[in-house]
Coordinates of N, CA, C and O in Angstrom, one line a residue:
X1 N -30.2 106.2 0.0 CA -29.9 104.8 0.0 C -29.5 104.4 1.4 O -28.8 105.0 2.2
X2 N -29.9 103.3 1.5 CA -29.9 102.8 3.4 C -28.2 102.3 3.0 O -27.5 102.1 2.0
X3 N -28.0 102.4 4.3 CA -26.2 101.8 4.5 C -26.7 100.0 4.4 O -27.0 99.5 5.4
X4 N -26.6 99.4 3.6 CA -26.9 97.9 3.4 C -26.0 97.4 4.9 O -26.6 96.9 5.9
X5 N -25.1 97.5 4.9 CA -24.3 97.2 6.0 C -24.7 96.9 7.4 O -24.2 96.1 8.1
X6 N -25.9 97.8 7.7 CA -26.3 98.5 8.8 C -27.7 97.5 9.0 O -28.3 97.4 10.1
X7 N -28.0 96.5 7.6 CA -29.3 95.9 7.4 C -29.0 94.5 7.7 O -28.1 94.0 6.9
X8 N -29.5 93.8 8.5 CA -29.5 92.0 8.9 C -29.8 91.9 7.2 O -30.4 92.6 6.4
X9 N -28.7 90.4 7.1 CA -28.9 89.6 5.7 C -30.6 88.8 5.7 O -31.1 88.6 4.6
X10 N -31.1 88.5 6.8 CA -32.1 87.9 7.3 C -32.4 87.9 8.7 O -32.0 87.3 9.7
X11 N -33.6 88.8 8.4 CA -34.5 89.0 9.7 C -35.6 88.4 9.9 O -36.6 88.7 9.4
X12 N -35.5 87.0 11.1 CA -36.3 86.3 10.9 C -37.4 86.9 12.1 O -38.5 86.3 12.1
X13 N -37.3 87.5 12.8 CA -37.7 87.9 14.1 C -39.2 88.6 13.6 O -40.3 88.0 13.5
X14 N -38.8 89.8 13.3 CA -39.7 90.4 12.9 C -40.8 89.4 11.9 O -42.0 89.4 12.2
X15 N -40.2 88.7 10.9 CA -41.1 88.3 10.1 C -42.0 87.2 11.0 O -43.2 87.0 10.9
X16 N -41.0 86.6 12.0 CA -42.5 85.7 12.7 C -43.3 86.4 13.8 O -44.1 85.8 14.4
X17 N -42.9 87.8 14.0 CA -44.3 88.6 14.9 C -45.5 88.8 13.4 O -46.7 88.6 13.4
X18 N -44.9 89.2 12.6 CA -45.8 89.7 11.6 C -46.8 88.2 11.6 O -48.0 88.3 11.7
X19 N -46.1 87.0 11.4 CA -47.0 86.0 11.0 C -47.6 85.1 12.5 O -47.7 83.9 12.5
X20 N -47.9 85.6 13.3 CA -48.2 85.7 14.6 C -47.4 84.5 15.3 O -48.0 83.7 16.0
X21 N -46.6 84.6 15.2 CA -45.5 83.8 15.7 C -45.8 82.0 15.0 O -45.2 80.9 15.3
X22 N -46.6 82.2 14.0 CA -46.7 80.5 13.2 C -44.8 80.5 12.6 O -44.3 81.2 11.7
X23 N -44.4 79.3 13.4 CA -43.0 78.8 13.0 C -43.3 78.3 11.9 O -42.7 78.5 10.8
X24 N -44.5 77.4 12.1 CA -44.8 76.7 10.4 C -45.3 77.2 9.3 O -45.7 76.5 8.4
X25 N -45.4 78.7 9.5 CA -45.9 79.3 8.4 C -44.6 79.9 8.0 O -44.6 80.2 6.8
X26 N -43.8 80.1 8.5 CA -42.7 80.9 8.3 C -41.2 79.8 7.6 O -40.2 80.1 6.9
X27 N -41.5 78.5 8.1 CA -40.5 77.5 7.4 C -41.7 77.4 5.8 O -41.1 77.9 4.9
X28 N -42.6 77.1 5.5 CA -43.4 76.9 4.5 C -43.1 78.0 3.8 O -43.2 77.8 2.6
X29 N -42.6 79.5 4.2 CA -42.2 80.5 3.1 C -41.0 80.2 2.4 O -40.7 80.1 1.2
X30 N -40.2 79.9 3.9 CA -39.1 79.6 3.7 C -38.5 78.3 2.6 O -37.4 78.4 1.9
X31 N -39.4 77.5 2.6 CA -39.7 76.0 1.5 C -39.8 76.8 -0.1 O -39.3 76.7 -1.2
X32 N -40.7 77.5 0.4 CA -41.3 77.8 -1.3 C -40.0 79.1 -1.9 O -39.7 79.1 -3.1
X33 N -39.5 79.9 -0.9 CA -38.5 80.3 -1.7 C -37.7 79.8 -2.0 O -37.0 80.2 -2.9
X34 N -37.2 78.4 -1.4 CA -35.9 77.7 -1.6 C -36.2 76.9 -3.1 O -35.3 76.7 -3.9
X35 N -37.5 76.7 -3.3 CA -37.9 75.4 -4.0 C -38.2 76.6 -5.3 O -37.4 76.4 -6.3
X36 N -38.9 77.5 -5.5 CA -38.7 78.4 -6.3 C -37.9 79.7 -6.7 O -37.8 80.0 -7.9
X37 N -37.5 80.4 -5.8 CA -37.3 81.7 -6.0 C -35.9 81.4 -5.7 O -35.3 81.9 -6.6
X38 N -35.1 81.0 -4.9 CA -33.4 81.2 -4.8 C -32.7 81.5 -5.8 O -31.6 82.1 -5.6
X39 N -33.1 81.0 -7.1 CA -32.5 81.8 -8.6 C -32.8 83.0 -9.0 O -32.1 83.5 -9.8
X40 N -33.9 83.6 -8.5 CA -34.3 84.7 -8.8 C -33.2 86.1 -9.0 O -33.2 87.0 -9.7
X41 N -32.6 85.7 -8.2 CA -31.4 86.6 -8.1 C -30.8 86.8 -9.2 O -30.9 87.8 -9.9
X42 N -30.0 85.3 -9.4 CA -29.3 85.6 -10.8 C -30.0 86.0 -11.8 O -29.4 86.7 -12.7
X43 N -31.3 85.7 -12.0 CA -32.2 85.8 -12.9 C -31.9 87.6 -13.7 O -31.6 88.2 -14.8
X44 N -32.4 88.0 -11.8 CA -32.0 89.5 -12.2 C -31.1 90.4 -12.3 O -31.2 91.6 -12.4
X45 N -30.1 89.4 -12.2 CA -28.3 89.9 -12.3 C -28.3 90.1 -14.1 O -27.6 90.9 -14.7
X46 N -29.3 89.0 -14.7 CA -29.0 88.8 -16.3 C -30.0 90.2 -16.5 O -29.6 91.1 -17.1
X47 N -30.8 90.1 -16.1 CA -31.9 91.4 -16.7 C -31.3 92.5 -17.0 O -31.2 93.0 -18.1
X48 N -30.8 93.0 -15.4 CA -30.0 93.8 -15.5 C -29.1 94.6 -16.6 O -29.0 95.8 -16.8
X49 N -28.3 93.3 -17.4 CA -27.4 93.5 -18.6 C -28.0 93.8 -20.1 O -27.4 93.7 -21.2
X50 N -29.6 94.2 -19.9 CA -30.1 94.4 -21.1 C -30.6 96.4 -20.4 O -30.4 97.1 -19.4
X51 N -31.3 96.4 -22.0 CA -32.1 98.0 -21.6 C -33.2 98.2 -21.4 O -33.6 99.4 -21.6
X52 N -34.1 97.3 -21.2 CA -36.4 97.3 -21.0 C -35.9 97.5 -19.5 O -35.5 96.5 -18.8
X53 N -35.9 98.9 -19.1 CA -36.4 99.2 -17.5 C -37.5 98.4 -16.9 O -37.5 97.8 -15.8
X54 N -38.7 98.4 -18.5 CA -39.8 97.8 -17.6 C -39.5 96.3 -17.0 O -39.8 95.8 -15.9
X55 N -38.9 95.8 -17.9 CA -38.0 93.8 -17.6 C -37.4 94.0 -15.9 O -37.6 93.2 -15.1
X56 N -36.7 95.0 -15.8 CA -35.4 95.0 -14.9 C -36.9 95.4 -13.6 O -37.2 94.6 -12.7
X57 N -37.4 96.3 -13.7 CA -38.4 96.7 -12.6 C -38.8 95.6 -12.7 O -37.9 94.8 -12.6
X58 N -39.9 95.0 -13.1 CA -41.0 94.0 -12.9 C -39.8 92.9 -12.3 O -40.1 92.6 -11.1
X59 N -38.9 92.3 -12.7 CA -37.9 91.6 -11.8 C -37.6 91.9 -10.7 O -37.4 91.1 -9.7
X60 N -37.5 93.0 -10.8 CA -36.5 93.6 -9.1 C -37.9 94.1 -8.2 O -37.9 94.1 -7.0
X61 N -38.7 94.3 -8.7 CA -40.3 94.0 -8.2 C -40.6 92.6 -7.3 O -40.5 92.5 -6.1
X62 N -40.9 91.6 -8.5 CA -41.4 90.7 -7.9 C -40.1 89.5 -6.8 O -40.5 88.6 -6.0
X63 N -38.5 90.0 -7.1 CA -37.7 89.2 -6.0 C -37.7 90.1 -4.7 O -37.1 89.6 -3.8
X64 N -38.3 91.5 -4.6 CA -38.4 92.3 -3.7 C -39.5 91.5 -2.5 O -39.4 91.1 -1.3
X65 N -40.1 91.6 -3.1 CA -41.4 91.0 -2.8 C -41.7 89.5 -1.8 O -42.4 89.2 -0.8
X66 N -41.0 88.9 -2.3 CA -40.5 86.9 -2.2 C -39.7 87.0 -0.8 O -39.7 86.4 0.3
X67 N -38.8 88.3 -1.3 CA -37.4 88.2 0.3 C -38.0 88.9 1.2 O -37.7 88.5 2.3
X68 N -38.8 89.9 1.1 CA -39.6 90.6 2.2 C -40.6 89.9 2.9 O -41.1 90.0 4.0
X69 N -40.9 89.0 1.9 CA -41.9 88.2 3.0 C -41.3 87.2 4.3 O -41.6 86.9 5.5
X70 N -39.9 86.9 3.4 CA -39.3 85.9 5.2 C -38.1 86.8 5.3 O -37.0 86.3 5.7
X71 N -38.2 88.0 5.1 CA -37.1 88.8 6.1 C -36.0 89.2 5.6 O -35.1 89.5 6.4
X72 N -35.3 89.3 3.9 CA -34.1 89.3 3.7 C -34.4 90.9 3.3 O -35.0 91.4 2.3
X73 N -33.9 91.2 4.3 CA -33.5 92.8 4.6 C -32.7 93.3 3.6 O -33.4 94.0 2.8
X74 N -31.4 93.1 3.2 CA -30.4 93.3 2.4 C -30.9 93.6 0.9 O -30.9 94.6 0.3
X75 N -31.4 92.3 0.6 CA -31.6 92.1 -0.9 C -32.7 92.8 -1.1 O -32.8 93.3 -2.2
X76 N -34.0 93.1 0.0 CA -35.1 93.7 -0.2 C -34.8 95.1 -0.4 O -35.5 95.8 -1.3
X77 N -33.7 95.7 0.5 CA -33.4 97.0 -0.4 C -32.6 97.0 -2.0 O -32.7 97.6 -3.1
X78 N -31.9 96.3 -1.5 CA -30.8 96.2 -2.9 C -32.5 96.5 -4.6 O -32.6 97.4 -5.4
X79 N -33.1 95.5 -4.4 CA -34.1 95.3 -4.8 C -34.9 96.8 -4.7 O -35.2 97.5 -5.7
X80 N -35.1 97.0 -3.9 CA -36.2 98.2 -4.1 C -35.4 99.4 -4.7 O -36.1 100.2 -5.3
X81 N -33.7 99.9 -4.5 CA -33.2 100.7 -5.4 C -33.0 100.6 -6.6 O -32.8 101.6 -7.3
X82 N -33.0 99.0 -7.2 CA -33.2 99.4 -8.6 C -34.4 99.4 -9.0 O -34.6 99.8 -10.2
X83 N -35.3 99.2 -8.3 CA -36.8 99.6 -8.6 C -37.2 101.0 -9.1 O -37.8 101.4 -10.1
X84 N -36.5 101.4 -8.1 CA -36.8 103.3 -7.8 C -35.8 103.9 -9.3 O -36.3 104.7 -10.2
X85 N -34.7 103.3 -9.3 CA -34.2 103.8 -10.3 C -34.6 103.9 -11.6 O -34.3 104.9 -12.3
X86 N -35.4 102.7 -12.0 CA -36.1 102.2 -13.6 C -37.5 103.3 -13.8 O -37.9 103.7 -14.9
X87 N -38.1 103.5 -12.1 CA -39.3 104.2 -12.0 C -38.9 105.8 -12.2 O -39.6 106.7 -12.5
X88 N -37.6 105.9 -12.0 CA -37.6 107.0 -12.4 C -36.7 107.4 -13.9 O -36.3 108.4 -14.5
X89 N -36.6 105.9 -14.1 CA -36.2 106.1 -16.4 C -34.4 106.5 -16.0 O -33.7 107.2 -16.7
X90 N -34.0 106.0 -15.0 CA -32.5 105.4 -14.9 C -32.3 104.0 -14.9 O -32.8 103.2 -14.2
X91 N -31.2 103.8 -16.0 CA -30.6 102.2 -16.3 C -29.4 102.2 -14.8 O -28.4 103.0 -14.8
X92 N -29.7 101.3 -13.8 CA -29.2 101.1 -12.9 C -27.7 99.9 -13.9 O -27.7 98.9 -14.7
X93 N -26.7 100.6 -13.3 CA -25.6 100.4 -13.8 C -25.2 98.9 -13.7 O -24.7 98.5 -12.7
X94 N -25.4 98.0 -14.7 CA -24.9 96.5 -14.4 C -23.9 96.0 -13.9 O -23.8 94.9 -13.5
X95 N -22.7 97.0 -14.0 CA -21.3 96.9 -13.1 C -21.3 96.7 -11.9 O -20.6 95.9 -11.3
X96 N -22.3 97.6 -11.5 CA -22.4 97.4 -10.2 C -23.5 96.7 -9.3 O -23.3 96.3 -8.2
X97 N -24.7 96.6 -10.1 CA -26.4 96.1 -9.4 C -26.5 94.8 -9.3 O -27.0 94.0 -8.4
X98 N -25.6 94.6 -10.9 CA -25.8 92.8 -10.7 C -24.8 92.3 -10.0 O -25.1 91.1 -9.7
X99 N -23.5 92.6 -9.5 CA -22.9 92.2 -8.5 C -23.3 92.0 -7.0 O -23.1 91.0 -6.3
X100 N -23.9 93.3 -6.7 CA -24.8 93.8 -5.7 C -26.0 92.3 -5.4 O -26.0 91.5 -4.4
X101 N -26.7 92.4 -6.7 CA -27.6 91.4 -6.7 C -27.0 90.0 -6.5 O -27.3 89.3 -5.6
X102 N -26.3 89.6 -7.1 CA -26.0 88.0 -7.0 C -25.1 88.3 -5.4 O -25.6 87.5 -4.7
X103 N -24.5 88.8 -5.0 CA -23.7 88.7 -3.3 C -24.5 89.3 -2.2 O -24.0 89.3 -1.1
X104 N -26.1 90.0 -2.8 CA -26.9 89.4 -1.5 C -27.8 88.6 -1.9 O -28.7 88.8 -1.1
X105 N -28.0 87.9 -2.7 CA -28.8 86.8 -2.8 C -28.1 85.5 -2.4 O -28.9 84.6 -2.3
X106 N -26.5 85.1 -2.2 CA -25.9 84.6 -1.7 C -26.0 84.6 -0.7 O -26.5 83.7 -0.2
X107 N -25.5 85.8 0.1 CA -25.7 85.7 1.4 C -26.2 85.3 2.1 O -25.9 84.7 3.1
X108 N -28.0 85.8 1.1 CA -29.1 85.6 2.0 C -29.4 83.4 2.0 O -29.9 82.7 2.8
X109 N -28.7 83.1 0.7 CA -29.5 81.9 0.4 C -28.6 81.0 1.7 O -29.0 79.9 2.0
X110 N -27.3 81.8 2.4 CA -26.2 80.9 3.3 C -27.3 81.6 4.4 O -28.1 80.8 5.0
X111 N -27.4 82.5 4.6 CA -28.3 82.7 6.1 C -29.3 82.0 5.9 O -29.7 82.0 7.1
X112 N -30.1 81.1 5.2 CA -31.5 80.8 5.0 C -31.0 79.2 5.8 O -31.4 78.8 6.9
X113 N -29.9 78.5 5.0 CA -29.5 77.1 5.3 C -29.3 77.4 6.4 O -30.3 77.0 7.0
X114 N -28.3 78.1 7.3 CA -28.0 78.1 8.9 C -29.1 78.5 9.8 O -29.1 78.2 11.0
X115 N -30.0 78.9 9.5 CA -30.6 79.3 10.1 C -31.1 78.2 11.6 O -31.3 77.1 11.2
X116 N -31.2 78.4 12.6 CA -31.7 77.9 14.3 C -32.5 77.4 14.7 O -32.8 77.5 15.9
X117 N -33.5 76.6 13.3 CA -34.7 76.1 13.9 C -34.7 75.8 15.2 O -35.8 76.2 15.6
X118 N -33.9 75.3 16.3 CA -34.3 74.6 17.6 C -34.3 76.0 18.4 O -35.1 76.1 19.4
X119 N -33.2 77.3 17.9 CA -33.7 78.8 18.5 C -34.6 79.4 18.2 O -35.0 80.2 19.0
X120 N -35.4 79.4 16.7 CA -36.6 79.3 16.7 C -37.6 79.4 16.8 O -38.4 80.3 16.7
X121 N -37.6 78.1 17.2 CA -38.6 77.3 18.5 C -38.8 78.0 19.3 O -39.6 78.9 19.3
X122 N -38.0 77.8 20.3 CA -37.4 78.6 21.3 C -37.9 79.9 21.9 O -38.2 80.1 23.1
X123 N -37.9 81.1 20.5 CA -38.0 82.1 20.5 C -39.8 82.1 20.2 O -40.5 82.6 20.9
X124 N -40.1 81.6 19.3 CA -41.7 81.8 19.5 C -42.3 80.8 20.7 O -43.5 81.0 21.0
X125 N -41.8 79.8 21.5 CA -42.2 79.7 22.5 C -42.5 80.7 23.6 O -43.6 80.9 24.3
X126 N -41.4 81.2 23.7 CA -41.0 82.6 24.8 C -42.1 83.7 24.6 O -42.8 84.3 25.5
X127 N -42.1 83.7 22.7 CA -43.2 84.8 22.6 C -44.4 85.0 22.4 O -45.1 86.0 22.5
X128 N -44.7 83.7 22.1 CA -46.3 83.6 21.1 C -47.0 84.1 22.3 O -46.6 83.8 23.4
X129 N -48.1 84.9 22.1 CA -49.0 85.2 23.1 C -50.2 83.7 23.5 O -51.0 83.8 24.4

Protein backbone atom coordinates (compact mmCIF):
# COMPACT_ATOMS: atom_id res chain seq x y z
CA UNK A 1 0.00 0.00 0.00
CA UNK A 2 1.53 3.41 -1.22
CA UNK A 3 2.05 5.92 1.75
CA UNK A 4 -1.13 8.16 0.43
CA UNK A 5 0.62 10.91 2.16
CA UNK A 6 3.61 10.85 -0.06
CA UNK A 7 0.76 11.07 -3.19
CA UNK A 8 -0.37 14.91 -4.63
CA UNK A 9 -4.32 15.20 -3.86
CA UNK A 10 -4.22 16.33 -7.67
CA UNK A 11 -1.72 16.10 -10.25
CA UNK A 12 -2.42 18.20 -12.80
CA UNK A 13 1.02 18.24 -14.49
CA UNK A 14 1.37 15.01 -15.53
CA UNK A 15 -2.23 14.68 -16.76
CA UNK A 16 -1.68 17.66 -19.24
CA UNK A 17 1.76 16.05 -20.78
CA UNK A 18 -0.36 12.92 -21.19
CA UNK A 19 -3.10 15.05 -23.08
CA UNK A 20 -0.43 16.91 -25.10
CA UNK A 21 -0.52 19.76 -23.19
CA UNK A 22 -4.55 20.68 -24.49
CA UNK A 23 -5.53 22.99 -21.35
CA UNK A 24 -8.90 22.66 -22.99
CA UNK A 25 -9.08 19.22 -22.96
CA UNK A 26 -8.05 18.91 -19.47
CA UNK A 27 -10.70 21.82 -17.98
CA UNK A 28 -13.53 19.71 -20.18
CA UNK A 29 -12.43 16.57 -17.91
CA UNK A 30 -12.35 18.59 -15.41
CA UNK A 31 -16.26 19.97 -16.24
CA UNK A 32 -17.54 16.54 -16.69
CA UNK A 33 -16.23 15.33 -13.37
CA UNK A 34 -17.53 18.21 -11.58
CA UNK A 35 -20.97 17.98 -13.41
CA UNK A 36 -21.08 14.16 -12.97
CA UNK A 37 -18.86 12.27 -10.96
CA UNK A 38 -17.95 14.53 -7.65
CA UNK A 39 -20.65 12.33 -5.83
CA UNK A 40 -19.18 9.44 -6.76
CA UNK A 41 -17.35 9.21 -3.72
CA UNK A 42 -19.98 9.21 -1.37
CA UNK A 43 -21.76 6.99 -3.60
CA UNK A 44 -18.97 4.56 -2.77
CA UNK A 45 -18.66 5.36 0.89
CA UNK A 46 -22.54 3.82 0.86
CA UNK A 47 -21.49 0.60 -1.12
CA UNK A 48 -18.99 0.04 0.94
CA UNK A 49 -21.55 -0.59 4.07
CA UNK A 50 -23.20 -3.51 2.27
CA UNK A 51 -21.54 -7.19 1.36
CA UNK A 52 -21.72 -7.68 -3.00
CA UNK A 53 -17.78 -7.26 -3.43
CA UNK A 54 -18.87 -7.36 -6.91
CA UNK A 55 -21.15 -3.67 -6.17
CA UNK A 56 -18.08 -2.31 -4.04
CA UNK A 57 -15.37 -3.28 -7.00
CA UNK A 58 -17.36 -2.20 -9.98
CA UNK A 59 -17.69 1.19 -7.93
CA UNK A 60 -14.27 1.57 -6.74
CA UNK A 61 -13.54 0.59 -10.42
CA UNK A 62 -15.33 2.97 -12.27
CA UNK A 63 -14.44 6.30 -9.58
CA UNK A 64 -10.84 4.95 -10.01
CA UNK A 65 -11.02 5.45 -13.42
CA UNK A 66 -12.87 9.24 -13.66
CA UNK A 67 -9.96 10.59 -11.00
CA UNK A 68 -7.08 9.11 -12.99
CA UNK A 69 -7.98 10.65 -15.86
CA UNK A 70 -7.44 14.40 -14.42
CA UNK A 71 -4.83 13.40 -11.90
CA UNK A 72 -6.37 12.63 -8.34
CA UNK A 73 -3.57 10.70 -7.20
CA UNK A 74 -4.90 10.05 -3.63
CA UNK A 75 -8.35 8.82 -4.32
CA UNK A 76 -6.97 6.85 -7.39
CA UNK A 77 -5.08 4.72 -5.03
CA UNK A 78 -7.47 4.79 -2.19
CA UNK A 79 -9.69 3.38 -5.07
CA UNK A 80 -7.54 0.90 -6.57
CA UNK A 81 -7.00 -0.85 -2.84
CA UNK A 82 -10.30 -1.56 -2.42
CA UNK A 83 -10.39 -2.89 -5.72
CA UNK A 84 -7.59 -5.28 -5.03
CA UNK A 85 -9.11 -6.19 -1.88
CA UNK A 86 -12.83 -7.36 -3.33
CA UNK A 87 -10.54 -9.11 -6.30
CA UNK A 88 -9.17 -10.94 -3.91
CA UNK A 89 -12.84 -11.96 -1.85
CA UNK A 90 -11.85 -9.41 1.06
CA UNK A 91 -14.78 -7.08 2.46
CA UNK A 92 -12.54 -3.92 2.80
CA UNK A 93 -13.50 -2.65 6.23
CA UNK A 94 -16.25 0.21 6.11
CA UNK A 95 -14.79 1.75 9.32
CA UNK A 96 -12.19 2.62 7.75
CA UNK A 97 -12.56 2.78 3.43
CA UNK A 98 -15.46 4.81 3.57
CA UNK A 99 -13.89 7.41 5.65
CA UNK A 100 -10.86 7.04 3.58
CA UNK A 101 -13.12 7.48 0.64
CA UNK A 102 -15.32 10.45 1.45
CA UNK A 103 -11.86 12.65 2.87
CA UNK A 104 -10.16 12.12 -0.36
CA UNK A 105 -12.81 12.78 -2.43
CA UNK A 106 -13.06 16.08 -0.47
CA UNK A 107 -9.95 16.91 -0.78
CA UNK A 108 -9.63 16.22 -4.10
CA UNK A 109 -13.20 18.11 -4.96
CA UNK A 110 -11.26 21.52 -2.79
CA UNK A 111 -7.98 20.94 -5.00
CA UNK A 112 -10.24 20.79 -8.21
CA UNK A 113 -12.06 24.49 -7.19
CA UNK A 114 -8.39 26.16 -6.37
CA UNK A 115 -6.91 25.07 -8.91
CA UNK A 116 -4.43 28.04 -11.18
CA UNK A 117 -5.96 28.28 -14.39
CA UNK A 118 -3.79 31.58 -15.17
CA UNK A 119 -0.61 29.04 -13.80
CA UNK A 120 -1.94 26.69 -16.09
CA UNK A 121 -1.71 28.61 -18.88
CA UNK A 122 1.39 29.47 -17.98
CA UNK A 123 2.79 26.15 -17.62
CA UNK A 124 1.55 24.59 -20.90
CA UNK A 125 2.71 27.79 -22.58
CA UNK A 126 6.37 27.13 -21.29
CA UNK A 127 5.79 23.53 -22.36
CA UNK A 128 3.71 22.64 -25.24
CA UNK A 129 6.07 21.65 -27.88
Amino acid sequence: AADLNKLPVLETRAVLENLDFSLELYQELIGIYRATCAGLGDELAEILAGDNLKDIRTSAHSLKGIVSSIGGKRLEEVTSQIQNMCHEGKKPAVSVWAALVKAESSALNAAIASINWEAMRKFVKENKP
